[in-house]
Short mmCIF file of C-alpha atoms in Angstrom, two decimals:
data_model
loop_
_atom_site.label_atom_id
_atom_site.label_comp_id
_atom_site.label_asym_id
_atom_site.label_seq_id
_atom_site.Cartn_x
_atom_site.Cartn_y
_atom_site.Cartn_z
CA VAL A 1 125.52 88.49 93.68
CA ARG A 2 122.52 88.26 95.95
CA MET A 3 120.14 89.65 93.46
CA ARG A 4 121.09 86.77 91.09
CA GLU A 5 119.69 84.36 93.77
CA HIS A 6 116.08 85.42 93.15
CA PRO A 7 115.33 82.92 90.40
CA VAL A 8 116.28 80.09 92.65
CA HIS A 9 114.39 81.48 95.65
CA GLY A 10 111.29 81.94 93.37
CA GLN A 11 111.56 78.39 92.13
CA GLN A 12 111.80 77.12 95.74
CA ILE A 13 108.63 79.04 96.73
CA LEU A 14 106.71 77.27 93.90
CA ARG A 15 108.31 73.77 94.49
CA GLY A 16 105.84 71.06 95.14
CA ILE A 17 102.83 72.97 93.77
CA GLU A 18 101.90 70.67 90.88
CA PHE A 19 99.90 73.08 88.75
CA LEU A 20 102.79 75.64 88.96
CA GLU A 21 105.52 73.27 87.65
CA GLY A 22 105.60 74.96 84.25
CA PRO A 23 105.67 78.47 85.65
CA SER A 24 108.34 77.45 88.18
CA ARG A 25 110.63 76.88 85.18
CA VAL A 26 109.87 80.24 83.88
CA VAL A 27 110.71 81.78 87.21
CA SER A 28 113.93 79.84 87.53
CA GLN A 29 115.12 80.44 83.93
CA HIS A 30 113.88 83.96 83.18
CA HIS A 31 117.43 85.41 83.39
CA GLU A 32 119.12 82.75 81.39
CA LYS A 33 120.46 84.03 78.01
CA TRP A 34 120.39 82.44 74.65
CA ASP A 35 124.21 82.68 74.36
CA GLY A 36 124.74 80.90 77.79
CA SER A 37 125.96 84.16 79.64
CA GLY A 38 122.78 84.31 81.89
CA TYR A 39 122.15 83.02 85.38
CA PRO A 40 121.57 81.05 87.60
CA LEU A 41 122.66 78.01 85.62
CA GLY A 42 124.20 79.44 82.50
CA LEU A 43 121.78 77.58 80.24
CA ARG A 44 121.98 78.26 76.60
CA GLY A 45 119.75 78.03 73.45
CA GLU A 46 117.02 75.43 73.50
CA ASP A 47 118.06 74.16 76.91
CA ILE A 48 116.16 77.15 78.27
CA ASP A 49 112.43 76.49 78.60
CA ILE A 50 110.47 77.99 75.63
CA CYS A 51 108.09 79.72 78.11
CA ALA A 52 111.09 81.25 79.84
CA ARG A 53 112.49 82.50 76.46
CA ILE A 54 109.19 84.11 75.64
CA PHE A 55 108.86 85.68 79.09
CA ALA A 56 112.44 87.12 78.69
CA VAL A 57 111.34 89.04 75.62
CA ALA A 58 108.05 90.15 77.01
CA ASP A 59 109.69 91.22 80.27
CA ALA A 60 112.50 93.20 78.51
CA PHE A 61 109.89 94.88 76.30
CA ASP A 62 107.89 95.96 79.26
CA ALA A 63 110.92 97.15 81.14
CA ILE A 64 112.06 99.21 78.23
CA THR A 65 108.67 100.84 77.49
CA SER A 66 107.38 101.31 80.97
CA ASP A 67 108.10 104.51 82.99
CA ARG A 68 110.28 103.93 86.07
CA VAL A 69 111.00 106.28 88.90
CA TYR A 70 114.52 106.92 87.56
CA ARG A 71 113.65 107.26 83.79
CA ARG A 72 110.71 107.65 81.27
CA GLY A 73 109.79 104.51 79.23
CA LYS A 74 111.20 104.48 75.62
CA SER A 75 109.06 104.15 72.47
CA TYR A 76 107.81 100.87 70.93
CA GLU A 77 110.37 101.51 68.10
CA ALA A 78 113.25 101.88 70.62
CA ALA A 79 112.19 98.73 72.36
CA ALA A 80 111.92 96.84 69.21
CA GLU A 81 115.38 97.97 68.10
CA GLU A 82 116.86 96.89 71.46
CA LEU A 83 115.29 93.43 71.13
CA ASP A 84 116.70 93.11 67.67
CA ALA A 85 120.12 94.13 68.88
CA TRP A 86 120.09 91.37 71.45
CA ALA A 87 118.37 88.65 69.32
CA GLY A 88 120.79 85.62 69.14
CA LYS A 89 122.70 86.78 72.23
CA GLN A 90 120.39 87.50 75.11
CA PHE A 91 117.10 86.42 73.37
CA ASP A 92 116.03 83.53 71.10
CA ALA A 93 115.94 85.13 67.67
CA LYS A 94 112.79 83.17 66.72
CA VAL A 95 110.93 84.55 69.73
CA VAL A 96 112.02 88.13 68.83
CA ALA A 97 110.78 87.49 65.23
CA ALA A 98 107.43 86.25 66.65
CA PHE A 99 107.28 89.48 68.74
CA HIS A 100 107.55 91.48 65.56
CA ARG A 101 104.57 89.60 63.92
CA VAL A 102 102.24 91.05 66.58
CA PRO A 103 101.08 94.47 65.26
CA LYS A 104 102.38 97.57 67.00
CA GLU A 105 98.76 98.66 67.43
CA ASP A 106 98.00 95.59 69.53
CA TRP A 107 100.84 96.46 71.93
CA GLU A 108 99.74 99.98 72.14
CA GLU A 109 96.16 99.00 72.88
CA LEU A 110 97.34 96.54 75.72
CA HIS A 111 99.41 99.45 77.13
CA ARG A 112 96.57 101.96 76.87
CA ARG A 113 94.16 99.51 78.59
CA SER A 114 96.61 98.78 81.37
CA LEU A 115 96.78 102.41 82.26
CA THR A 116 93.14 103.37 81.97
CA GLN A 117 91.39 100.57 83.67
CA GLU A 118 90.70 100.46 87.34
CA LYS A 119 93.14 98.47 89.39
CA GLU A 120 90.21 96.42 90.94
CA THR A 121 88.70 95.51 87.55
CA PHE A 122 91.90 95.21 85.48
CA ASP A 123 92.33 91.58 84.32
CA SER A 124 95.38 91.36 82.28
CA HIS A 125 94.76 87.68 81.52
CA LYS A 126 91.38 88.47 79.98
CA MET A 127 92.69 91.48 78.18
CA VAL A 128 95.67 89.68 76.67
CA GLY A 129 93.43 86.84 75.70
CA ALA A 130 90.90 88.95 73.96
CA ILE A 131 93.54 90.91 71.92
CA MET A 132 96.26 88.47 71.37
CA GLU A 133 94.78 84.91 71.22
CA PRO A 134 93.17 85.39 67.66
CA ARG A 135 96.49 86.89 66.43
CA LEU A 136 98.51 84.01 67.97
CA GLU A 137 96.23 81.41 66.48
CA ALA A 138 96.60 82.98 63.10
CA LEU A 139 100.39 82.97 63.45
CA VAL A 140 100.52 79.35 64.38
CA SER A 141 97.97 78.21 61.60
#
């Protein structure tokens, strides 16, 4: 029960910081689920901020594929299958479909770079932008 409070606490931390208004919605809604079974507000469908819906898929993919102290990360294929299984329930099916339009090789390259670059010089924003922005622009066009 206490763990489920973290989205509200995160939003409170960001409250009043104008340029973080958008990200504060992501923080507060990242555990909402497409079918309304999430928390803290039980939002459903398009009532959930689109950025929070995108973050939920990205966060789940990262959680599934990353090594944890208690288990090894699963493969890209296993993660993609799990996202598909929860599309329309936990995740926006359109966001999961968009995830699938990003080539597996791009995800693997992001993962490889995140593991090999020095912590001090690792700039995930720059790395994601360089790899993903041209692909995203092509998808939108």
